[in-house]
Structure formats: C-alpha cells, structure tokens
Coordinates of C-alpha atoms in Angstrom, one line a residue:
X457 CA 8.4 49.7 6.6
X458 CA 5.6 49.3 3.9
X459 CA 2.7 47.0 4.7
X460 CA 0.6 45.4 2.0
X461 CA -2.7 47.0 1.2
X462 CA -5.7 44.0 1.8
X463 CA -6.7 43.3 -1.1
X464 CA -3.3 42.0 -2.9
X465 CA -2.3 39.2 -4.4
X466 CA 0.5 38.0 -1.9
X467 CA -1.8 37.8 0.5
X468 CA -4.3 35.5 -1.5
X469 CA -2.1 33.7 -2.3
X470 CA -1.2 33.1 1.4
X471 CA -4.2 32.0 2.4
X472 CA -4.5 29.6 -0.5
X473 CA -1.8 27.9 0.2
X474 CA -1.8 27.5 4.1
X475 CA -4.4 24.3 3.7
X476 CA -2.4 23.1 0.7
X477 CA 0.8 22.8 3.3
X478 CA -1.2 22.0 6.8
X479 CA -3.1 19.4 4.5
X480 CA 0.8 18.3 3.0
X481 CA 2.1 18.0 6.5
X482 CA -0.5 15.8 7.9
X483 CA -0.8 13.1 5.3
X484 CA 1.4 9.6 5.9
X485 CA 4.2 9.2 3.2
X486 CA 4.5 5.7 2.8
X487 CA 8.2 4.3 2.4
X488 CA 9.0 0.9 1.8
X489 CA 12.2 -1.2 2.4
X490 CA 14.7 -1.7 -0.5
X491 CA 15.0 -5.5 0.4
X492 CA 14.4 -7.4 -3.2
X493 CA 12.1 -10.0 -2.6
X494 CA 13.1 -13.6 -1.4
X495 CA 10.1 -15.9 -1.1
X496 CA 12.2 -18.1 1.5
X497 CA 11.8 -15.1 3.8
X498 CA 8.3 -13.6 3.1
X499 CA 7.5 -17.7 4.3
X500 CA 9.0 -17.5 7.6
X501 CA 7.7 -14.3 8.4
X502 CA 4.0 -14.7 8.6
X503 CA 2.3 -12.1 10.7
X504 CA 4.0 -9.4 12.0
X505 CA 3.3 -8.3 15.4
X506 CA 2.4 -4.6 14.2
X507 CA 6.2 -2.8 12.9
X508 CA 6.6 -1.3 10.0
X509 CA 10.2 -2.4 10.1
X510 CA 8.9 -6.5 9.2
X511 CA 10.9 -8.7 6.9
X512 CA 7.2 -8.4 4.5
X513 CA 6.9 -4.6 4.4
X514 CA 10.8 -3.9 3.0
X515 CA 10.0 -6.7 0.2
X516 CA 6.8 -5.1 -0.7
X517 CA 7.9 -2.9 -2.9
X518 CA 9.6 -5.4 -5.8
X519 CA 7.1 -8.0 -4.7
X520 CA 4.5 -5.7 -6.3
X521 CA 6.3 -4.4 -9.1
X522 CA 8.4 -7.4 -10.3
X523 CA 6.9 -10.6 -8.8
X524 CA 2.9 -10.2 -8.5
X525 CA 1.8 -9.3 -12.5
X526 CA -2.0 -8.3 -13.4
X527 CA -3.9 -11.2 -14.7
X528 CA -1.7 -14.3 -12.6
X529 CA -4.3 -16.5 -11.3
X530 CA -4.9 -17.2 -7.9
X531 CA -3.4 -20.6 -6.8
X532 CA 0.3 -18.6 -8.6
X533 CA 0.5 -15.8 -5.5
X534 CA -0.7 -18.6 -3.5
X535 CA 2.3 -21.0 -4.6
X536 CA 4.5 -17.2 -4.4
X537 CA 3.5 -16.1 -1.0
X538 CA 1.6 -18.7 0.6
X539 CA -1.9 -18.4 2.4
X540 CA -3.4 -15.3 3.1
X541 CA -3.5 -14.2 6.1
X542 CA -7.3 -13.0 6.3
X543 CA -10.1 -14.3 3.0
X544 CA -12.3 -11.7 2.1
X545 CA -15.2 -13.7 0.1
X546 CA -16.2 -10.1 -1.3
X547 CA -14.4 -6.9 -1.4
X548 CA -14.2 -4.2 -3.2
X549 CA -17.4 -5.0 -4.1
X550 CA -17.7 -9.1 -5.7
X551 CA -14.7 -10.1 -6.1
X552 CA -12.2 -11.5 -3.3
X553 CA -9.5 -11.0 -1.2
X554 CA -6.8 -11.7 -0.2
X555 CA -4.6 -10.1 2.7
X556 CA -1.4 -10.4 3.9
X557 CA 0.0 -8.6 6.5
X558 CA 2.8 -6.2 6.5
X559 CA 3.1 -5.1 10.1
X560 CA 0.9 -2.2 10.1
X561 CA 0.0 -2.1 6.9
X562 CA -1.7 -5.1 4.5
X563 CA -1.2 -6.2 1.4
X564 CA -4.5 -6.9 -0.5
X565 CA -4.6 -9.0 -3.7
X566 CA -7.8 -8.6 -5.2
X567 CA -9.3 -11.2 -7.7
X568 CA -12.1 -11.6 -10.7
X569 CA -14.7 -14.3 -10.4
X570 CA -11.9 -16.0 -12.8
X571 CA -9.5 -16.2 -10.1
X572 CA -6.7 -13.8 -12.3
X573 CA -4.7 -10.9 -10.1
X574 CA -7.0 -7.3 -11.0
X575 CA -5.3 -5.4 -8.3
X576 CA -2.8 -5.3 -6.0
X577 CA -3.3 -2.5 -2.9
X578 CA -0.8 -1.8 -0.1
X579 CA -3.2 -0.4 2.8
X580 CA -2.8 0.9 6.7
X581 CA -5.0 -1.2 9.1

C-alpha cells in the first residue's frame, strides 16, 4: 500500500473540500410546489399554521415569476393578493413592505415611497 506524502496536492484539495461539503449539506434548499397561481385559492387560504405544503407556498413560484411584476402599484398587488397578513412601515430601510404568510415562509413585497413594487422575496420565518 502506497501512502501519499504529507504535502501532496490531493490532501490539500481534500482539506479544502471538507468545509464546502459541510456547508452545502447544512443549507436548506427551498423547493416550491408547481401549482399555477389561482387568485381564488390564494384568497381562500390566508394564514397557514406552519406547513410548507400550504396552498400559498405551492403557488408562490408561479406567482412571483409570472404575476407579480416590478413596478406594479401597491393597489394592484393588493387587488391580486388581498390584504397583507402583516404590514411593515419600515423594512429594508425607509421603504414599506407587505407580508403574506406561506407557512414557514413569507412573501415580502417591498414598495418605494411612490407605492411601486421594487422587490419581492420569499424568506424563512
């Protein structure tokens, strides 16, 4: 059996890879459902009790990609999604946010001072 010398490049690579593998293994991978957004179902299921498989969570990818557009007014987003579950008068600085619960996650809609949508995030709560 041949033993590699202590300063081998294989050992250095292995030592560098261990923290990367540990980091990746510890990361939570957010997987959305693949349901298309349906306003009626969204409005009928306002706050979920902490389940990732909530109807809102399952529709959130389609909602954020295809229905919520940067530049929409706050009134347009509320017409689409209904009254937010929580209002933040100052989130991410001086801007206003509407929060919609998705179970263990929340959809955060950030509006500028003119009431235009400037950011949409899904965060763990």
